[in-house]
PDB file of C-alpha atoms in Angstrom:
ATOM      1  CA  ALA A   5      -0.331  13.354 -14.310  1.00  0.00           C
ATOM      2  CA  GLN A   6      -0.222   9.606 -14.322  1.00  0.00           C
ATOM      3  CA  THR A   7      -3.482   7.748 -13.902  1.00  0.00           C
ATOM      4  CA  VAL A   8      -4.196   4.084 -13.338  1.00  0.00           C
ATOM      5  CA  THR A   9      -7.436   2.440 -14.399  1.00  0.00           C
ATOM      6  CA  GLN A  10      -8.821  -0.885 -13.294  1.00  0.00           C
ATOM      7  CA  SER A  11     -11.975  -1.455 -15.275  1.00  0.00           C
ATOM      8  CA  GLN A  12     -13.171  -4.527 -13.373  1.00  0.00           C
ATOM      9  CA  PRO A  13     -14.598  -3.611  -9.960  1.00  0.00           C
ATOM     10  CA  GLU A  14     -15.283  -7.282  -9.221  1.00  0.00           C
ATOM     11  CA  MET A  15     -14.104 -10.607 -10.568  1.00  0.00           C
ATOM     12  CA  SER A  16     -14.878 -14.155  -9.626  1.00  0.00           C
ATOM     13  CA  VAL A  17     -12.951 -17.376 -10.244  1.00  0.00           C
ATOM     14  CA  GLN A  18     -13.427 -21.019  -9.410  1.00  0.00           C
ATOM     15  CA  GLU A  19     -10.797 -22.560  -7.172  1.00  0.00           C
ATOM     16  CA  ALA A  20      -7.912 -24.054  -9.193  1.00  0.00           C
ATOM     17  CA  GLU A  21      -8.880 -22.026 -12.272  1.00  0.00           C
ATOM     18  CA  THR A  22      -7.055 -19.075 -13.843  1.00  0.00           C
ATOM     19  CA  VAL A  23      -8.160 -15.458 -13.722  1.00  0.00           C
ATOM     20  CA  THR A  24      -6.784 -12.287 -15.289  1.00  0.00           C
ATOM     21  CA  LEU A  25      -7.158  -8.845 -13.760  1.00  0.00           C
ATOM     22  CA  SER A  26      -6.829  -5.848 -16.071  1.00  0.00           C
ATOM     23  CA  CYS A  27      -4.981  -2.598 -15.556  1.00  0.00           C
ATOM     24  CA  THR A  28      -4.204   0.268 -17.890  1.00  0.00           C
ATOM     25  CA  TYR A  29      -2.285   3.427 -17.151  1.00  0.00           C
ATOM     26  CA  ASP A  30      -1.574   6.753 -18.702  1.00  0.00           C
ATOM     27  CA  THR A  31       1.884   8.303 -18.679  1.00  0.00           C
ATOM     28  CA  SER A  32       4.274  10.259 -20.837  1.00  0.00           C
ATOM     29  CA  GLU A  33       7.313   8.839 -19.066  1.00  0.00           C
ATOM     30  CA  SER A  34       9.504   6.142 -20.517  1.00  0.00           C
ATOM     31  CA  ASP A  35      10.927   4.751 -17.279  1.00  0.00           C
ATOM     32  CA  TYR A  36       8.667   3.742 -14.439  1.00  0.00           C
ATOM     33  CA  TYR A  37       7.620   0.846 -12.253  1.00  0.00           C
ATOM     34  CA  LEU A  38       4.369  -1.045 -12.032  1.00  0.00           C
ATOM     35  CA  PHE A  39       3.080  -3.078  -9.128  1.00  0.00           C
ATOM     36  CA  TRP A  40       0.241  -5.316  -8.120  1.00  0.00           C
ATOM     37  CA  TYR A  41      -0.697  -5.235  -4.459  1.00  0.00           C
ATOM     38  CA  LYS A  42      -3.183  -7.478  -2.697  1.00  0.00           C
ATOM     39  CA  GLN A  43      -5.310  -6.273   0.207  1.00  0.00           C
ATOM     40  CA  PRO A  44      -7.137  -9.074   2.044  1.00  0.00           C
ATOM     41  CA  PRO A  45      -9.896  -8.360   4.587  1.00  0.00           C
ATOM     42  CA  SER A  46      -7.199  -7.804   7.225  1.00  0.00           C
ATOM     43  CA  ARG A  47      -6.404  -4.598   5.238  1.00  0.00           C
ATOM     44  CA  GLN A  48      -2.664  -5.262   5.105  1.00  0.00           C
ATOM     45  CA  MET A  49      -1.367  -4.369   1.654  1.00  0.00           C
ATOM     46  CA  ILE A  50       0.873  -7.123   0.352  1.00  0.00           C
ATOM     47  CA  LEU A  51       3.147  -6.816  -2.672  1.00  0.00           C
ATOM     48  CA  VAL A  52       2.268  -9.435  -5.267  1.00  0.00           C
ATOM     49  CA  ILE A  53       4.540  -8.593  -8.161  1.00  0.00           C
ATOM     50  CA  ARG A  54       6.612  -5.776  -9.609  1.00  0.00           C
ATOM     51  CA  GLN A  55       7.604  -4.883 -13.172  1.00  0.00           C
ATOM     52  CA  GLU A  56      10.275  -2.476 -14.387  1.00  0.00           C
ATOM     53  CA  ALA A  57       9.171  -0.704 -17.559  1.00  0.00           C
ATOM     54  CA  TYR A  58      12.598  -1.033 -19.171  1.00  0.00           C
ATOM     55  CA  LYS A  59      12.390  -4.817 -18.953  1.00  0.00           C
ATOM     56  CA  GLN A  60      10.567  -6.493 -21.794  1.00  0.00           C
ATOM     57  CA  GLN A  61      10.338  -9.795 -19.971  1.00  0.00           C
ATOM     58  CA  ASN A  62       7.133 -10.220 -18.017  1.00  0.00           C
ATOM     59  CA  ALA A  63       7.577 -10.655 -14.269  1.00  0.00           C
ATOM     60  CA  THR A  64       6.553 -13.921 -12.632  1.00  0.00           C
ATOM     61  CA  GLU A  65       6.168 -14.895  -8.990  1.00  0.00           C
ATOM     62  CA  ASN A  66       5.036 -18.492  -8.531  1.00  0.00           C
ATOM     63  CA  ARG A  67       1.350 -18.594  -9.541  1.00  0.00           C
ATOM     64  CA  PHE A  68       1.282 -14.884 -10.353  1.00  0.00           C
ATOM     65  CA  SER A  69       2.433 -13.463 -13.658  1.00  0.00           C
ATOM     66  CA  VAL A  70       1.902 -10.265 -15.585  1.00  0.00           C
ATOM     67  CA  ASN A  71       1.325  -9.388 -19.197  1.00  0.00           C
ATOM     68  CA  PHE A  72       3.094  -6.067 -19.651  1.00  0.00           C
ATOM     69  CA  GLN A  73       2.356  -4.302 -22.916  1.00  0.00           C
ATOM     70  CA  LYS A  74       4.302  -1.032 -22.788  1.00  0.00           C
ATOM     71  CA  ALA A  75       3.050   0.405 -26.053  1.00  0.00           C
ATOM     72  CA  ALA A  76      -0.542  -0.282 -25.088  1.00  0.00           C
ATOM     73  CA  LYS A  77       0.114   0.869 -21.499  1.00  0.00           C
ATOM     74  CA  SER A  78      -1.435  -2.288 -20.202  1.00  0.00           C
ATOM     75  CA  PHE A  79      -0.375  -4.331 -17.186  1.00  0.00           C
ATOM     76  CA  SER A  80      -2.616  -7.304 -16.437  1.00  0.00           C
ATOM     77  CA  LEU A  81      -2.189  -9.834 -13.637  1.00  0.00           C
ATOM     78  CA  LYS A  82      -2.772 -13.523 -14.202  1.00  0.00           C
ATOM     79  CA  ILE A  83      -3.396 -15.783 -11.236  1.00  0.00           C
ATOM     80  CA  SER A  84      -3.056 -19.476 -12.009  1.00  0.00           C
ATOM     81  CA  ASP A  85      -4.412 -22.340  -9.924  1.00  0.00           C
ATOM     82  CA  SER A  86      -6.465 -19.896  -7.837  1.00  0.00           C
ATOM     83  CA  GLN A  87      -6.685 -20.623  -4.137  1.00  0.00           C
ATOM     84  CA  LEU A  88      -9.200 -19.543  -1.528  1.00  0.00           C
ATOM     85  CA  GLY A  89      -6.492 -17.410   0.060  1.00  0.00           C
ATOM     86  CA  ASP A  90      -6.222 -15.356  -3.120  1.00  0.00           C
ATOM     87  CA  ALA A  91      -9.559 -13.713  -2.355  1.00  0.00           C
ATOM     88  CA  ALA A  92      -8.834 -10.029  -1.776  1.00  0.00           C
ATOM     89  CA  MET A  93      -8.848  -6.575  -3.308  1.00  0.00           C
ATOM     90  CA  TYR A  94      -6.132  -6.245  -5.917  1.00  0.00           C
ATOM     91  CA  PHE A  95      -4.630  -2.870  -6.682  1.00  0.00           C
ATOM     92  CA  CYS A  96      -2.552  -1.956  -9.669  1.00  0.00           C
ATOM     93  CA  ALA A  97      -0.049   0.825  -8.977  1.00  0.00           C
ATOM     94  CA  TYR A  98       2.299   3.066 -10.956  1.00  0.00           C
ATOM     95  CA  ARG A  99       5.441   4.708  -9.649  1.00  0.00           C
ATOM     96  CA  SER A 100       7.686   7.115 -11.552  1.00  0.00           C
ATOM     97  CA  LEU A 101      11.421   6.686 -11.600  1.00  0.00           C
ATOM     98  CA  ASN A 102      12.070   9.922  -9.785  1.00  0.00           C
ATOM     99  CA  ASN A 103       8.766  10.885  -8.296  1.00  0.00           C
ATOM    100  CA  ASN A 104       8.066   9.459  -4.922  1.00  0.00           C
ATOM    101  CA  ASP A 105       4.347   8.961  -4.870  1.00  0.00           C
ATOM    102  CA  MET A 106       2.551   5.855  -6.051  1.00  0.00           C
ATOM    103  CA  ARG A 107      -0.649   6.106  -8.071  1.00  0.00           C
ATOM    104  CA  PHE A 108      -3.192   3.379  -7.429  1.00  0.00           C
ATOM    105  CA  GLY A 109      -6.117   2.114  -9.437  1.00  0.00           C
ATOM    106  CA  ALA A 110      -9.540   1.788  -7.834  1.00  0.00           C
ATOM    107  CA  GLY A 111      -9.026  -1.913  -7.212  1.00  0.00           C
ATOM    108  CA  THR A 112     -10.614  -5.188  -8.277  1.00  0.00           C
ATOM    109  CA  ARG A 113     -12.341  -7.360  -5.712  1.00  0.00           C
ATOM    110  CA  LEU A 114     -11.544 -10.989  -6.432  1.00  0.00           C
ATOM    111  CA  THR A 115     -13.786 -13.724  -5.115  1.00  0.00           C
ATOM    112  CA  VAL A 116     -12.627 -17.341  -5.217  1.00  0.00           C
ATOM    113  CA  LYS A 117     -15.390 -19.949  -5.229  1.00  0.00           C
ATOM    114  CA  PRO A 118     -14.721 -23.396  -3.749  1.00  0.00           C
TER     115      PRO A 118
ATOM    116  CA  LYS B  15      12.929  -8.945   9.974  1.00  0.00           C
ATOM    117  CA  ALA B  16       9.941  -7.229  11.533  1.00  0.00           C
ATOM    118  CA  GLY B  17       7.549  -5.565   9.142  1.00  0.00           C
ATOM    119  CA  VAL B  18       6.194  -2.050   9.149  1.00  0.00           C
ATOM    120  CA  THR B  19       4.305  -1.287  12.334  1.00  0.00           C
ATOM    121  CA  GLN B  20       1.700   1.383  12.871  1.00  0.00           C
ATOM    122  CA  THR B  21       0.200   2.628  16.093  1.00  0.00           C
ATOM    123  CA  PRO B  22      -2.480   2.920  17.128  1.00  0.00           C
ATOM    124  CA  ARG B  23      -4.466   0.473  15.003  1.00  0.00           C
ATOM    125  CA  TYR B  24      -7.785   2.127  15.730  1.00  0.00           C
ATOM    126  CA  LEU B  25      -8.636   5.638  16.774  1.00  0.00           C
ATOM    127  CA  ILE B  26     -11.872   7.517  17.401  1.00  0.00           C
ATOM    128  CA  LYS B  27     -11.830  11.303  17.541  1.00  0.00           C
ATOM    129  CA  THR B  28     -14.353  14.104  17.329  1.00  0.00           C
ATOM    130  CA  ARG B  29     -14.457  16.956  14.885  1.00  0.00           C
ATOM    131  CA  GLY B  30     -12.037  19.744  15.648  1.00  0.00           C
ATOM    132  CA  GLN B  31      -9.581  17.566  17.525  1.00  0.00           C
ATOM    133  CA  GLN B  32      -6.120  16.714  16.308  1.00  0.00           C
ATOM    134  CA  VAL B  33      -4.503  13.311  15.983  1.00  0.00           C
ATOM    135  CA  THR B  34      -1.012  11.869  15.644  1.00  0.00           C
ATOM    136  CA  LEU B  35      -0.318   8.549  13.979  1.00  0.00           C
ATOM    137  CA  SER B  36       2.968   6.702  14.213  1.00  0.00           C
ATOM    138  CA  CYS B  37       4.835   4.469  11.790  1.00  0.00           C
ATOM    139  CA  SER B  38       7.971   2.406  12.388  1.00  0.00           C
ATOM    140  CA  PRO B  39       9.594   1.246   9.151  1.00  0.00           C
ATOM    141  CA  ILE B  40      11.332  -2.014   8.439  1.00  0.00           C
ATOM    142  CA  SER B  41      14.805  -1.969   9.950  1.00  0.00           C
ATOM    143  CA  GLY B  42      17.240  -0.337   7.526  1.00  0.00           C
ATOM    144  CA  HIS B  43      14.542   1.406   5.520  1.00  0.00           C
ATOM    145  CA  ARG B  44      15.006   5.153   5.329  1.00  0.00           C
ATOM    146  CA  SER B  45      11.942   6.195   3.368  1.00  0.00           C
ATOM    147  CA  VAL B  46       8.439   6.376   4.787  1.00  0.00           C
ATOM    148  CA  SER B  47       5.358   7.256   2.754  1.00  0.00           C
ATOM    149  CA  TRP B  48       1.835   7.857   3.970  1.00  0.00           C
ATOM    150  CA  TYR B  49      -1.409   7.105   2.139  1.00  0.00           C
ATOM    151  CA  GLN B  50      -5.048   7.726   2.882  1.00  0.00           C
ATOM    152  CA  GLN B  51      -7.569   5.080   1.856  1.00  0.00           C
ATOM    153  CA  THR B  52     -11.294   5.848   1.675  1.00  0.00           C
ATOM    154  CA  PRO B  53     -14.149   4.087  -0.123  1.00  0.00           C
ATOM    155  CA  GLY B  54     -14.838   7.169  -2.196  1.00  0.00           C
ATOM    156  CA  GLN B  55     -11.365   8.368  -3.154  1.00  0.00           C
ATOM    157  CA  GLY B  56      -9.439   5.120  -2.960  1.00  0.00           C
ATOM    158  CA  LEU B  57      -5.753   5.214  -2.119  1.00  0.00           C
ATOM    159  CA  GLN B  58      -4.198   8.654  -2.198  1.00  0.00           C
ATOM    160  CA  PHE B  59      -0.625   9.655  -1.532  1.00  0.00           C
ATOM    161  CA  LEU B  60      -0.106  12.057   1.350  1.00  0.00           C
ATOM    162  CA  PHE B  61       3.659  12.551   1.585  1.00  0.00           C
ATOM    163  CA  GLU B  62       7.021  10.846   1.722  1.00  0.00           C
ATOM    164  CA  TYR B  63       9.906  11.374   4.100  1.00  0.00           C
ATOM    165  CA  PHE B  64      13.467  10.343   3.451  1.00  0.00           C
ATOM    166  CA  SER B  65      16.336  11.080   5.819  1.00  0.00           C
ATOM    167  CA  GLU B  66      14.104  13.359   7.895  1.00  0.00           C
ATOM    168  CA  THR B  67      13.182  15.486   4.873  1.00  0.00           C
ATOM    169  CA  GLN B  68       9.850  15.641   3.120  1.00  0.00           C
ATOM    170  CA  ARG B  69      10.517  14.614  -0.474  1.00  0.00           C
ATOM    171  CA  ASN B  70       7.088  14.920  -1.992  1.00  0.00           C
ATOM    172  CA  LYS B  71       3.583  15.886  -0.962  1.00  0.00           C
ATOM    173  CA  GLY B  72       0.212  14.922  -2.333  1.00  0.00           C
ATOM    174  CA  ASN B  73      -2.790  17.145  -2.818  1.00  0.00           C
ATOM    175  CA  PHE B  74      -3.957  17.455   0.771  1.00  0.00           C
ATOM    176  CA  PRO B  75      -4.623  20.581   2.863  1.00  0.00           C
ATOM    177  CA  GLY B  76      -2.082  21.928   5.286  1.00  0.00           C
ATOM    178  CA  ARG B  77      -3.951  20.303   8.174  1.00  0.00           C
ATOM    179  CA  PHE B  78      -2.082  17.150   7.216  1.00  0.00           C
ATOM    180  CA  SER B  79       1.544  17.224   8.229  1.00  0.00           C
ATOM    181  CA  GLY B  80       4.270  14.812   9.093  1.00  0.00           C
ATOM    182  CA  ARG B  81       7.793  14.391  10.229  1.00  0.00           C
ATOM    183  CA  GLN B  82      10.509  11.799  10.372  1.00  0.00           C
ATOM    184  CA  PHE B  83      12.977  11.159  13.144  1.00  0.00           C
ATOM    185  CA  SER B  84      16.628  10.210  12.950  1.00  0.00           C
ATOM    186  CA  ASN B  85      15.745   6.535  13.480  1.00  0.00           C
ATOM    187  CA  SER B  86      13.448   6.752  10.410  1.00  0.00           C
ATOM    188  CA  ARG B  87      10.284   6.453  12.462  1.00  0.00           C
ATOM    189  CA  SER B  88       7.610   8.792  11.146  1.00  0.00           C
ATOM    190  CA  GLU B  89       4.580  10.531  12.545  1.00  0.00           C
ATOM    191  CA  MET B  90       1.626  11.991  10.743  1.00  0.00           C
ATOM    192  CA  ASN B  91      -0.495  14.703  12.280  1.00  0.00           C
ATOM    193  CA  VAL B  92      -3.955  15.863  11.295  1.00  0.00           C
ATOM    194  CA  SER B  93      -5.229  19.020  12.940  1.00  0.00           C
ATOM    195  CA  THR B  94      -8.797  20.305  13.167  1.00  0.00           C
ATOM    196  CA  LEU B  95     -10.294  16.974  12.202  1.00  0.00           C
ATOM    197  CA  GLU B  96     -13.222  16.849   9.800  1.00  0.00           C
ATOM    198  CA  LEU B  97     -15.720  14.053   9.232  1.00  0.00           C
ATOM    199  CA  GLY B  98     -14.146  13.455   5.826  1.00  0.00           C
ATOM    200  CA  ASP B  99     -10.831  12.572   7.443  1.00  0.00           C
ATOM    201  CA  SER B 100     -12.281   9.239   8.522  1.00  0.00           C
ATOM    202  CA  ALA B 101     -10.143   6.737   6.664  1.00  0.00           C
ATOM    203  CA  LEU B 102      -7.572   4.001   6.825  1.00  0.00           C
ATOM    204  CA  TYR B 103      -4.142   5.591   6.967  1.00  0.00           C
ATOM    205  CA  LEU B 104      -1.415   3.408   5.562  1.00  0.00           C
ATOM    206  CA  CYS B 105       2.277   3.818   6.011  1.00  0.00           C
ATOM    207  CA  ALA B 106       4.808   2.232   3.673  1.00  0.00           C
ATOM    208  CA  SER B 107       8.555   1.988   3.976  1.00  0.00           C
ATOM    209  CA  SER B 108      11.310   1.397   1.453  1.00  0.00           C
ATOM    210  CA  LEU B 109      15.068   1.236   1.480  1.00  0.00           C
ATOM    211  CA  GLY B 110      15.473   4.441  -0.445  1.00  0.00           C
ATOM    212  CA  SER B 111      13.482   7.103  -2.186  1.00  0.00           C
ATOM    213  CA  GLY B 112      12.359   6.984  -5.795  1.00  0.00           C
ATOM    214  CA  GLY B 113      10.415   4.588  -7.944  1.00  0.00           C
ATOM    215  CA  ALA B 114      12.979   1.801  -7.984  1.00  0.00           C
ATOM    216  CA  ASN B 115      12.411   1.165  -4.306  1.00  0.00           C
ATOM    217  CA  THR B 116       9.546  -1.170  -3.539  1.00  0.00           C
ATOM    218  CA  GLN B 117       7.267  -0.007  -0.778  1.00  0.00           C
ATOM    219  CA  TYR B 118       6.156  -2.362   1.992  1.00  0.00           C
ATOM    220  CA  PHE B 119       3.006  -1.464   3.819  1.00  0.00           C
ATOM    221  CA  GLY B 120       1.998  -1.538   7.453  1.00  0.00           C
ATOM    222  CA  PRO B 121      -1.389  -2.755   8.698  1.00  0.00           C
ATOM    223  CA  GLY B 122      -2.814   0.753   8.825  1.00  0.00           C
ATOM    224  CA  THR B 123      -4.515   2.954  11.379  1.00  0.00           C
ATOM    225  CA  ARG B 124      -8.289   3.150  11.140  1.00  0.00           C
ATOM    226  CA  LEU B 125      -9.342   6.698  12.078  1.00  0.00           C
ATOM    227  CA  THR B 126     -12.980   7.459  12.755  1.00  0.00           C
ATOM    228  CA  VAL B 127     -14.034  11.077  13.191  1.00  0.00           C
ATOM    229  CA  LEU B 128     -17.393  11.621  14.903  1.00  0.00           C
TER     230      LEU B 128
END
């Protein structure tokens, strides 16, 4: 079974600085999808970024980018120019090509200091 | 386009009762997945429905059931409630089934079992 590990329960970053959130996963599959979701205090899960495993190019969405290392099974999220609104729980998630459930990590709580 | 909506947003029940939660997907989305989020277990997949058929089920007892209607709206039912069922229940919709389809989450239903 696939598992997702986020080894940083909490992270803190100064406003306007850069922070990297770590995620590793375990799978025997070759095709799959990886996601980062953000859950602010309102509890609404918001998609931050998505990566297809067959693509070598790292996904980027404005200030958010990933470092996808398929061989190492690592999928970290980099947030540049951090803003107060980035404060939230961040979840890394894995989804198989054909299986319909999504496996989540335990989450990393990000605090942004003004 | 309207996002995923869930009703009710908050619910208080007592042990032994049953409860029904509702989820309306984004217009045009045919897949609805349900997740349970608790502080102890994190986010766990309950089941997914696509075209009124359950496609996959997580590791939950039979007290948890669901269904999907022809308009893609979905309901989740929990019978004989236990204290441990207190959780945030999240619904997510996607265009289709399978890992290639990004899931978009609703705001959740907070269930408290007394």
